[in-house]
PDB file of C-alpha atoms in Angstrom:
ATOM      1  CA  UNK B   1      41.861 113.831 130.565  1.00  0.00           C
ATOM      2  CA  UNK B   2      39.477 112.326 128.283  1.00  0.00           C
ATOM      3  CA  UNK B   3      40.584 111.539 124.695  1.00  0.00           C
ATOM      4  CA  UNK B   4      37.813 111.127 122.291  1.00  0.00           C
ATOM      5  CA  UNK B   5      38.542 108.986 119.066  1.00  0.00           C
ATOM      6  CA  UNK B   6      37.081 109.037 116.000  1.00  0.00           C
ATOM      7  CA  UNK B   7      36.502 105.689 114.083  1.00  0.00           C
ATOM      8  CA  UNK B   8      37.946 106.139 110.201  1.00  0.00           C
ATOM      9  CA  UNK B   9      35.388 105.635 107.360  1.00  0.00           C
ATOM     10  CA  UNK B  10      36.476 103.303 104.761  1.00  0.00           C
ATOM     11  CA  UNK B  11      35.552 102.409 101.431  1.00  0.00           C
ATOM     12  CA  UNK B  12      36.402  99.136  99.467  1.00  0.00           C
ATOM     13  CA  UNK B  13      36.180  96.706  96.913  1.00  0.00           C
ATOM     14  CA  UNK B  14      35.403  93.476  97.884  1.00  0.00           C
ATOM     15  CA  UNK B  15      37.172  91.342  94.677  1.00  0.00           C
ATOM     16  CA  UNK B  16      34.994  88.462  95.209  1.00  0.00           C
ATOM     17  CA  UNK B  17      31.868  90.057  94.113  1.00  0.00           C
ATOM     18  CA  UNK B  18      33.063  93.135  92.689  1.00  0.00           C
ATOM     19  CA  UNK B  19      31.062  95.659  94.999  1.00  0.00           C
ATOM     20  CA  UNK B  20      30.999  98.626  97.107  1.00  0.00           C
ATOM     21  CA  UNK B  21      31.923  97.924 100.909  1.00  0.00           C
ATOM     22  CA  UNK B  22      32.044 100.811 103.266  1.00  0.00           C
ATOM     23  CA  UNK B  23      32.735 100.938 107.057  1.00  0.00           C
ATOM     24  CA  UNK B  24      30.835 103.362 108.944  1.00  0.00           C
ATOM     25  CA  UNK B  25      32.325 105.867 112.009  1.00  0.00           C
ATOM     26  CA  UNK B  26      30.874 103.073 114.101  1.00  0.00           C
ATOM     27  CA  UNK B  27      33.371  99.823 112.936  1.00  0.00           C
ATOM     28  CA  UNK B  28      30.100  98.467 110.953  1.00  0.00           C
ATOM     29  CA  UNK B  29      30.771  96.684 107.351  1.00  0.00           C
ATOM     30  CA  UNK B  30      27.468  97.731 104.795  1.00  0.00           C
ATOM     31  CA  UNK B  31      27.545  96.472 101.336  1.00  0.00           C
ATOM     32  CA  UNK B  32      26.222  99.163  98.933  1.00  0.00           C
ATOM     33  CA  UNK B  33      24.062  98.475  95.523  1.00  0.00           C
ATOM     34  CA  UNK B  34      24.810  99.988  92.493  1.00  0.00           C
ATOM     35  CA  UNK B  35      21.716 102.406  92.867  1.00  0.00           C
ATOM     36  CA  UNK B  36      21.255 106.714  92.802  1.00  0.00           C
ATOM     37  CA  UNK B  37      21.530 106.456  96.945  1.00  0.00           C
ATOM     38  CA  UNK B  38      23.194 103.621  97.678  1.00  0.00           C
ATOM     39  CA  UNK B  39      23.314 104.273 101.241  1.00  0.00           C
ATOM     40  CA  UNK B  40      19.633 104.038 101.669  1.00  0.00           C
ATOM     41  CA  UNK B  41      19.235 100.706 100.393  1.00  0.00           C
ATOM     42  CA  UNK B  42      22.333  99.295 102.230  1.00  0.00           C
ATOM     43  CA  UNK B  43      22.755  95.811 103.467  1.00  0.00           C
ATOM     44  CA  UNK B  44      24.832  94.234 106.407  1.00  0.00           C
ATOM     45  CA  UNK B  45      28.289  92.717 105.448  1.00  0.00           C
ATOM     46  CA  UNK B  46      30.341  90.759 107.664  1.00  0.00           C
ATOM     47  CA  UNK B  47      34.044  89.971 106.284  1.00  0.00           C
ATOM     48  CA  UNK B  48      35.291  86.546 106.697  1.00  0.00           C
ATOM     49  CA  UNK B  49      38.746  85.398 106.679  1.00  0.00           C
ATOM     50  CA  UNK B  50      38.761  85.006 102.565  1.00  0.00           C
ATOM     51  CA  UNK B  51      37.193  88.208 101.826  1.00  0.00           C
ATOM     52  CA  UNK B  52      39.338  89.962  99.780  1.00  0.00           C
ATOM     53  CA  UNK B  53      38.718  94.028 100.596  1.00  0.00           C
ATOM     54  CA  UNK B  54      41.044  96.345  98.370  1.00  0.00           C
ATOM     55  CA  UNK B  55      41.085  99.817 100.000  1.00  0.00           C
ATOM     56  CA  UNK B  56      39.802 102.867  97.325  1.00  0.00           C
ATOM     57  CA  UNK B  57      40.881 106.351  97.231  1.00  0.00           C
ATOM     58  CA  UNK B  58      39.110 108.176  99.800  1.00  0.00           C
ATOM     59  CA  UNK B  59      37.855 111.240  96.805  1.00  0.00           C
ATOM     60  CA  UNK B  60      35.480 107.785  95.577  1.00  0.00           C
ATOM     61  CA  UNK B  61      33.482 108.836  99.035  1.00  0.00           C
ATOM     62  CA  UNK B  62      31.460 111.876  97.668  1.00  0.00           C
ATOM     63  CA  UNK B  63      30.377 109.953  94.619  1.00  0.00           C
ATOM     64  CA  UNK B  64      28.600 107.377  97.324  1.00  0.00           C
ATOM     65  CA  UNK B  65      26.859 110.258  99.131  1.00  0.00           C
ATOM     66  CA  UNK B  66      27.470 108.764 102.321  1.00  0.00           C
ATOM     67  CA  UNK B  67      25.770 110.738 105.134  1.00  0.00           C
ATOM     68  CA  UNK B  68      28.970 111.221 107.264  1.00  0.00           C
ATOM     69  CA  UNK B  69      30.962 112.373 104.217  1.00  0.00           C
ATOM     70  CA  UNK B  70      31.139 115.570 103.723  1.00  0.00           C
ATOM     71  CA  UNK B  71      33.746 118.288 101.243  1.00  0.00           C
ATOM     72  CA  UNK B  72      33.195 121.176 103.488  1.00  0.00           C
ATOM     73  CA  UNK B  73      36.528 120.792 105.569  1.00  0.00           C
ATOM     74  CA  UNK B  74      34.227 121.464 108.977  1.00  0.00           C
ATOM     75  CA  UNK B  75      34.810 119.575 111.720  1.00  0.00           C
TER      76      UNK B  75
END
């Protein structure tokens, strides 16, 4: 039996430079701008040992318009 596994999405704050961090369903960190589609204009992010990531309410998600977001409760 194969058991397939889904990585979580996550969206933070990194405190040291106040901005959007998001992991994607693949373990990757992206920093977002403060732009209409931030996802589009995305840059690589790689946590160190003092980055300070606060986790944000998931709802925060659909205000990103991240591509693997979605409200429609399909799965």
């Amino acid at each position: 039996m194969t058991i397939d596994r889904k990585q979580v999405v996550g969206l933070f704050v990194d405190r040291s430079c106040q901005q959007w961090i998001v992991r994607d369903p693949e373990g990757n960190f992206w920093i977002l701008p403060s732009v209409e589609l931030p996802w589009e204009e995305r840059q690589p992010y790689q946590p160190t040992t003092e980055t300070d990531l606060e986790p944000v309410p998931g709802h925060c998600k659909d205000t990103l318009r991240l591509p693997f977001c979605t409200s429609t409760g399909a799965s």
